[in-house]
Structures are given as C-alpha cells and as structure tokens.
Short mmCIF file of C-alpha atoms and ligand atoms in Angstrom, two decimals:
data_model
loop_
_atom_site.label_atom_id
_atom_site.label_comp_id
_atom_site.label_asym_id
_atom_site.label_seq_id
_atom_site.Cartn_x
_atom_site.Cartn_y
_atom_site.Cartn_z
CA MET A 1 314.33 62.94 122.82
CA THR A 2 311.09 61.03 123.51
CA ARG A 3 309.29 59.52 120.54
CA PRO A 4 305.61 60.46 120.21
CA LEU A 5 302.97 57.72 120.22
CA GLU A 6 301.62 58.88 116.84
CA LEU A 7 297.91 58.67 117.59
CA GLN A 8 297.06 61.93 115.77
CA GLY A 9 293.87 61.60 113.77
CA LEU A 10 293.06 58.11 115.06
CA ARG A 11 289.56 57.48 116.38
CA ALA A 12 289.35 55.71 119.72
CA LEU A 13 286.36 54.38 121.66
CA VAL A 14 287.01 53.83 125.38
CA THR A 15 284.31 52.11 127.44
CA GLY A 16 283.99 53.00 131.12
CA GLY A 17 285.97 56.18 130.54
CA THR A 18 284.61 58.48 133.23
CA LYS A 19 286.30 57.07 136.34
CA GLY A 20 289.38 55.16 137.44
CA VAL A 21 291.47 53.46 134.77
CA GLY A 22 289.12 54.47 131.95
CA ARG A 23 289.33 58.16 132.79
CA ALA A 24 293.15 57.91 132.74
CA VAL A 25 293.05 56.07 129.40
CA VAL A 26 290.88 58.81 127.89
CA ALA A 27 293.36 61.45 129.11
CA SER A 28 296.38 59.51 127.75
CA LEU A 29 294.84 58.97 124.33
CA LEU A 30 293.74 62.61 124.06
CA GLU A 31 297.25 63.72 125.04
CA ALA A 32 298.69 61.48 122.32
CA GLY A 33 296.48 63.18 119.73
CA ALA A 34 293.62 60.71 119.26
CA ASP A 35 289.97 61.67 118.85
CA VAL A 36 288.22 59.95 121.75
CA MET A 37 284.66 58.83 122.37
CA THR A 38 283.77 57.36 125.73
CA THR A 39 280.78 55.72 127.36
CA ALA A 40 279.41 55.24 130.85
CA ARG A 41 275.95 55.24 132.37
CA SER A 42 276.33 58.77 133.74
CA LYS A 43 278.47 61.63 132.52
CA ARG A 44 281.32 62.86 134.69
CA VAL A 45 280.89 66.54 135.44
CA GLY A 46 283.66 68.48 133.75
CA THR A 47 284.30 66.03 130.91
CA ALA A 48 285.12 68.27 127.99
CA SER A 49 287.47 67.10 125.26
CA GLU A 50 285.96 63.75 124.35
CA ARG A 51 282.63 62.76 122.86
CA PHE A 52 280.41 61.09 125.45
CA ILE A 53 277.66 58.51 124.94
CA ALA A 54 275.47 57.61 127.91
CA ALA A 55 274.70 53.90 127.72
CA ASP A 56 274.55 50.80 129.89
CA VAL A 57 276.89 48.48 128.01
CA ALA A 58 275.85 45.55 130.20
CA THR A 59 272.76 45.37 127.96
CA PRO A 60 272.44 44.59 124.22
CA GLY A 61 270.51 47.84 123.74
CA GLY A 62 273.22 49.90 125.43
CA CYS A 63 275.91 48.33 123.24
CA GLN A 64 273.80 49.05 120.16
CA ALA A 65 273.47 52.71 121.18
CA VAL A 66 277.26 52.98 121.39
CA VAL A 67 277.72 51.26 118.03
CA ASP A 68 275.14 53.60 116.45
CA ALA A 69 276.98 56.63 117.87
CA VAL A 70 280.34 55.47 116.49
CA ARG A 71 278.80 54.90 113.06
CA ARG A 72 276.90 58.19 113.14
CA HIS A 73 279.82 60.38 114.23
CA TRP A 74 282.81 58.64 112.71
CA GLY A 75 281.89 55.75 110.43
CA ARG A 76 285.22 54.11 111.06
CA LEU A 77 287.10 53.23 114.24
CA ASP A 78 290.84 52.71 114.76
CA ILE A 79 291.14 51.90 118.46
CA LEU A 80 288.70 50.14 120.82
CA VAL A 81 289.65 49.96 124.50
CA HIS A 82 287.28 47.90 126.64
CA VAL A 83 287.89 49.23 130.14
CA VAL A 84 284.43 48.73 131.57
CA GLY A 85 284.19 45.98 134.17
CA GLY A 86 283.82 45.34 137.86
CA SER A 87 281.72 43.54 140.42
CA THR A 88 278.87 44.45 142.71
CA ALA A 89 278.33 40.89 143.97
CA PRO A 90 277.74 40.47 147.69
CA ALA A 91 280.23 38.79 150.00
CA GLY A 92 279.42 35.23 151.07
CA GLY A 93 281.18 32.94 148.62
CA PHE A 94 279.64 30.66 145.99
CA ARG A 95 276.33 30.20 147.90
CA VAL A 96 275.20 33.78 147.41
CA LEU A 97 276.05 33.85 143.71
CA ASP A 98 272.68 33.04 142.18
CA ASP A 99 272.00 33.02 138.43
CA SER A 100 271.25 36.71 138.43
CA GLU A 101 274.64 37.56 140.00
CA TRP A 102 276.43 35.30 137.51
CA GLN A 103 274.54 36.91 134.63
CA LYS A 104 275.47 40.42 135.86
CA ALA A 105 279.14 39.47 136.05
CA LEU A 106 279.10 37.98 132.55
CA ASP A 107 277.09 40.83 131.00
CA LEU A 108 279.47 43.53 132.23
CA ASN A 109 282.82 41.76 132.11
CA LEU A 110 282.46 39.53 129.04
CA LEU A 111 279.40 40.17 126.90
CA ALA A 112 279.81 43.97 126.67
CA ALA A 113 283.12 43.39 124.88
CA VAL A 114 281.77 40.52 122.79
CA ARG A 115 278.80 42.59 121.59
CA LEU A 116 280.79 45.74 120.80
CA ASP A 117 283.55 43.79 119.03
CA ARG A 118 281.03 41.85 116.95
CA ALA A 119 279.55 45.10 115.68
CA LEU A 120 282.69 47.23 115.33
CA LEU A 121 285.46 44.80 114.32
CA PRO A 122 284.12 44.13 110.78
CA THR A 123 284.85 47.74 109.73
CA MET A 124 288.39 47.45 111.14
CA LEU A 125 288.87 44.24 109.17
CA GLU A 126 287.69 46.00 106.00
CA GLN A 127 290.24 48.79 106.70
CA ARG A 128 292.83 46.09 107.44
CA SER A 129 293.93 48.15 110.45
CA GLY A 130 292.92 48.70 114.05
CA VAL A 131 293.65 47.71 117.65
CA ILE A 132 291.38 46.25 120.32
CA VAL A 133 292.41 46.18 123.99
CA HIS A 134 290.55 44.09 126.56
CA VAL A 135 291.18 45.08 130.17
CA THR A 136 291.12 41.80 132.07
CA SER A 137 292.40 41.32 135.63
CA ILE A 138 294.98 39.28 137.49
CA GLN A 139 291.93 37.71 139.12
CA GLY A 140 291.58 35.68 135.92
CA ARG A 141 294.48 33.61 137.22
CA LEU A 142 294.52 34.66 140.90
CA PRO A 143 290.80 34.58 141.83
CA LEU A 144 289.59 35.81 145.21
CA PRO A 145 286.71 33.72 146.55
CA GLU A 146 284.85 35.94 149.01
CA ALA A 147 282.82 38.14 146.65
CA THR A 148 284.44 38.03 143.24
CA THR A 149 284.29 34.42 142.06
CA ALA A 150 281.91 35.25 139.19
CA TYR A 151 283.91 38.38 138.27
CA ALA A 152 287.16 36.38 138.20
CA ALA A 153 285.62 33.66 136.03
CA ALA A 154 284.17 36.26 133.65
CA LYS A 155 287.59 37.94 133.34
CA ALA A 156 289.21 34.57 132.60
CA ALA A 157 286.59 34.04 129.90
CA LEU A 158 287.30 37.52 128.51
CA SER A 159 290.98 36.66 128.31
CA THR A 160 290.35 33.40 126.42
CA TYR A 161 287.87 35.12 124.12
CA SER A 162 290.42 37.87 123.43
CA LYS A 163 293.08 35.33 122.49
CA ALA A 164 290.70 33.57 120.09
CA LEU A 165 289.70 36.90 118.53
CA SER A 166 293.37 37.82 118.04
CA LYS A 167 293.91 34.64 116.02
CA GLU A 168 291.02 35.55 113.74
CA ALA A 169 291.73 39.28 113.40
CA SER A 170 295.53 39.54 113.37
CA PRO A 171 296.05 37.94 109.93
CA GLN A 172 293.68 40.63 108.60
CA GLY A 173 295.63 43.55 110.09
CA VAL A 174 293.80 44.11 113.40
CA ARG A 175 295.73 43.59 116.64
CA VAL A 176 293.95 42.31 119.78
CA VAL A 177 295.75 42.58 123.13
CA ARG A 178 294.94 42.23 126.81
CA VAL A 179 296.01 44.25 129.84
CA ALA A 180 295.62 42.54 133.23
CA PRO A 181 295.94 44.98 136.12
CA GLY A 182 296.46 44.06 139.72
CA TRP A 183 295.06 46.35 142.38
CA VAL A 184 294.64 49.90 141.03
CA GLU A 185 294.28 52.79 143.45
CA THR A 186 291.26 54.46 141.86
CA ASP A 187 288.92 56.84 143.69
CA ALA A 188 286.70 53.82 144.44
CA ALA A 189 289.70 51.94 145.87
CA VAL A 190 290.57 54.90 148.10
CA GLY A 191 286.96 54.83 149.29
CA LEU A 192 287.29 51.13 150.10
CA VAL A 193 290.49 51.77 152.06
CA ALA A 194 288.70 54.49 154.04
CA GLU A 195 285.79 52.14 154.76
CA ILE A 196 288.09 49.35 155.97
CA ALA A 197 289.94 51.88 158.15
CA ARG A 198 286.64 53.10 159.60
CA GLN A 199 285.24 49.63 160.27
CA GLY A 200 288.50 48.31 161.75
CA ASN A 201 289.25 51.52 163.63
CA ILE A 202 292.71 51.56 162.05
CA GLY A 203 294.68 54.11 160.03
CA MET A 204 294.49 54.48 156.25
CA GLU A 205 297.98 53.03 155.75
CA ALA A 206 297.13 49.93 157.82
CA ALA A 207 293.91 49.49 155.84
CA ARG A 208 295.83 49.83 152.56
CA GLN A 209 298.31 47.22 153.79
CA ALA A 210 295.43 44.90 154.78
CA ILE A 211 294.18 44.94 151.18
CA MET A 212 297.68 44.25 149.87
CA ASP A 213 298.02 41.37 152.37
CA SER A 214 294.69 39.91 151.17
CA LEU A 215 296.24 39.70 147.69
CA GLY A 216 299.22 37.78 149.08
CA GLY A 217 301.32 40.94 149.15
CA ILE A 218 302.53 43.31 146.45
CA PRO A 219 306.32 43.04 146.07
CA LEU A 220 306.50 46.64 144.79
CA GLY A 221 304.86 47.74 148.05
CA ARG A 222 302.02 49.72 146.52
CA PRO A 223 299.07 49.44 144.15
CA ASN A 224 299.13 50.65 140.51
CA LYS A 225 298.16 54.20 139.71
CA PRO A 226 295.42 54.49 137.05
CA GLU A 227 297.83 56.58 134.94
CA GLU A 228 300.38 53.74 134.92
CA VAL A 229 297.82 51.33 133.48
CA ALA A 230 296.77 54.00 130.98
CA ASP A 231 300.36 54.57 129.85
CA LEU A 232 300.71 50.85 129.07
CA ILE A 233 297.46 50.89 127.10
CA ALA A 234 298.46 54.04 125.19
CA PHE A 235 301.70 52.34 124.14
CA LEU A 236 299.91 49.13 123.12
CA VAL A 237 297.44 50.94 120.85
CA SER A 238 300.20 52.97 119.20
CA PRO A 239 302.07 52.06 116.01
CA ARG A 240 305.13 51.50 118.21
CA ALA A 241 303.50 48.26 119.38
CA ALA A 242 302.84 47.11 115.80
CA ALA A 243 304.31 43.63 116.42
CA ILE A 244 302.24 42.96 119.56
CA THR A 245 299.03 40.94 119.31
CA GLY A 246 297.43 38.00 121.09
CA ALA A 247 299.35 38.73 124.31
CA GLU A 248 298.32 39.62 127.86
CA PHE A 249 300.33 42.23 129.76
CA VAL A 250 300.22 42.01 133.54
CA ILE A 251 300.67 45.26 135.48
CA ASP A 252 300.49 44.41 139.17
CA GLY A 253 303.68 45.38 141.01
CA GLY A 254 304.61 41.69 141.08
CA THR A 255 301.41 40.43 142.78
CA VAL A 256 301.00 37.25 140.70
CA PRO A 257 303.47 34.92 142.39
CA ILE A 258 304.36 32.77 139.36
CA ALA A 259 306.48 33.55 136.29
N1 NAP B 301 290.49 48.87 140.19
C1 NAP B 301 291.18 47.74 140.28
O1 NAP B 301 291.86 47.46 141.30
C2 NAP B 301 291.20 46.78 139.13
C3 NAP B 301 292.04 45.64 139.20
C4 NAP B 301 292.06 44.76 138.12
C5 NAP B 301 291.28 44.99 137.00
N2 NAP B 301 290.47 46.10 136.98
C6 NAP B 301 289.65 46.30 135.78
O2 NAP B 301 289.96 47.57 135.24
C7 NAP B 301 288.79 48.11 134.64
C8 NAP B 301 288.52 49.50 135.24
O3 NAP B 301 288.31 49.36 136.62
P1 NAP B 301 288.18 50.66 137.57
O4 NAP B 301 288.35 50.18 138.96
O5 NAP B 301 289.01 51.75 137.03
O6 NAP B 301 286.63 51.00 137.34
P2 NAP B 301 285.71 52.12 138.04
O7 NAP B 301 286.56 53.15 138.72
O8 NAP B 301 284.68 51.39 138.84
O9 NAP B 301 285.01 52.80 136.78
C9 NAP B 301 284.12 52.03 135.99
C10 NAP B 301 283.73 52.83 134.76
O10 NAP B 301 282.83 52.04 133.99
C11 NAP B 301 281.55 52.72 133.94
N3 NAP B 301 280.52 51.67 134.01
C12 NAP B 301 280.30 50.81 135.02
N4 NAP B 301 279.25 50.01 134.73
C13 NAP B 301 278.83 50.37 133.49
C14 NAP B 301 277.81 49.91 132.64
N5 NAP B 301 276.97 48.92 133.01
N6 NAP B 301 277.66 50.49 131.42
C15 NAP B 301 278.48 51.50 131.05
N7 NAP B 301 279.47 51.98 131.81
C16 NAP B 301 279.65 51.42 133.03
C17 NAP B 301 281.56 53.68 135.10
O11 NAP B 301 280.70 54.79 134.91
P3 NAP B 301 279.13 54.73 135.40
O12 NAP B 301 279.15 54.20 136.81
O13 NAP B 301 278.64 56.14 135.29
O14 NAP B 301 278.45 53.83 134.45
C18 NAP B 301 283.03 54.12 135.08
O15 NAP B 301 283.26 55.04 134.04
C19 NAP B 301 287.66 47.10 134.89
O16 NAP B 301 287.53 46.25 133.78
C20 NAP B 301 288.16 46.33 136.09
O17 NAP B 301 287.62 45.03 136.14
C21 NAP B 301 290.42 47.00 138.00
#
C-alpha cells in the first residue's frame, strides 16, 4: 500500500507554475490534496484548479502583488516552492554580460526568492511550521560558460542564501530545502532540441545527444522529466520529509561527475 503525502488542507504557493517544472509541481501538489496558488507573467490557457496571480516576480512590485494575493486569499501559507528561474542572456561569454544582463539574472534567479521569503516567512515562523523549496540548478556547481555564466552564479548564490535561511528558520519549525535539477526535458527544451536539429540538419535524437554531450554526458542516458522533479519536490514538502532541512537534492541522471 502506498502512503499518501498528506498535503490535504495545506496552502502552497508555486512560482513559475504555468510551464515546465512548475506546471508539474502544481499538478503534483494538487494531486496530493494541497490548495495551490501559482504565479507567472501570463496565464496558461486551460489552468483550472489552482488560483493564479499574474505578476513579474523579477520586480519588487511583482513580488509585492503576489504577497498581497497570498495575504488577501489565505492569510497564512504552509508551502512555498520557488520554481521560477532561467536565463535569456545572449551567447558570447563574459564579454556580452553587461550590468543589465547580470541584474536580470540576479533579479529572476535570486532576488525573487529573497523578496518573497522576506515577506512570507515571518507568518510561517509565527505558526512554527512551513516548508520553503528553492529550485537551484546543477549549474551552481557545474557552470556552462557560453551564455549562462550569470545564471549559474545567481543559482549558486540562491543555494548559499537558502542554506543560510535554513539555519535561521529551522530552529523555529520551518524547513528550507533545495532541489538542483540537471537538464529537464520541458516543452522549451524540446523546442531547443528541434532548433539544434534544424540548424545542424541532424535528427532530433542526435540533437538531444549533442545537448547531453555538452553537459559532459548524462550517465542515465536521458534528461529528467518535469514530473520526476515535481515528485521529489512533493515528497520534500510533505510531512514524510519532516527531518529534512538545509540540504540540496540533485536530480540529474548522474550528470555532476563528483560525489
Ligand atoms: N529546464 C532545465 O533544464 C532546468 C535545469 C536546471 C534547473 N532548472 C530550473 O528549474 C526551474 C524551472 O525551469 P523550467 O525550465 O521548467 O522553466 P520554464 O519552462 O521556462 O518555465 C518558467 C516559468 O516561470 C514563469 N516566469 C518566467 N519569468 C517570470 C517572471 N519574470 N515572473 C513571473 N513568472 C515568470 C513562466 O511563465 P511566464 O513566461 O508566463 O512568466 C513559467 O511559468 C528554474 O528555476 C530553472 O532555472 C531548469
């Protein structure tokens, strides 16, 4: 018999929940019985079961709008999953990363979490219960230089910030954990594979392999599925993970080559 994750009645905010990993996290938490609120800049057509707040969390005002919505609709929060993140920086290495590109990387990948935590964690501390998950990346320790130097550095900063926050919050009953995915085959990733195949005049499988090769290979032979990352997060936010805090969980099919 499988044991349920016991999320019934818990209130969960998931940032970046309309695509990729975030969409899978929303589905997993809803399936486990949580009430879910999610945010993105634009609503996914067909989103039904969760509350949705349109906001750009890369800005202080967008974060405040999300905080206001949580307070207005729920008052309290039990689970906060920071999925939002990514990079739109151009290729070209460190020379093309001007201050504005660095600021964009930090706003989306670090400061969105910092701002939301700063506003929402105090209520969790008063409740003496809650869980925060920061979605980092294996790039925090395995950075790729061509276009994602600033992204990788921001994710490393997010990881260090998360560890510090766990030391402050855990003694007061709030767990703070990190999940570091390797390559995840989201819709956007499938689009990238198709683009590489088109540009290189090669098949989809060869293009997929080229991405895996650029990461130094994936021993498992394939990328993560968004649902696999979501399952790990759903476990970590559940009472079954009550002893886990201050740790980072890598899910990458073995990509990171060190123990
Ligand atoms: N995919 C991978 O291979 C991979 C690997 C390692 C780590 N990760 C990490 O995993 C997380 C999810 O990645 P993903 O690939 O699943 O993402 P994704 O498919 O690109 O989806 C990103 C989500 O965030 C929202 N979003 C983006 N910018 C936003 C903003 N400024 N304000 C509010 N919402 C915003 C998007 O909706 P809108 O566009 O409508 O705003 C969407 O819901 C990220 O933190 C990423 O760094 C991903």
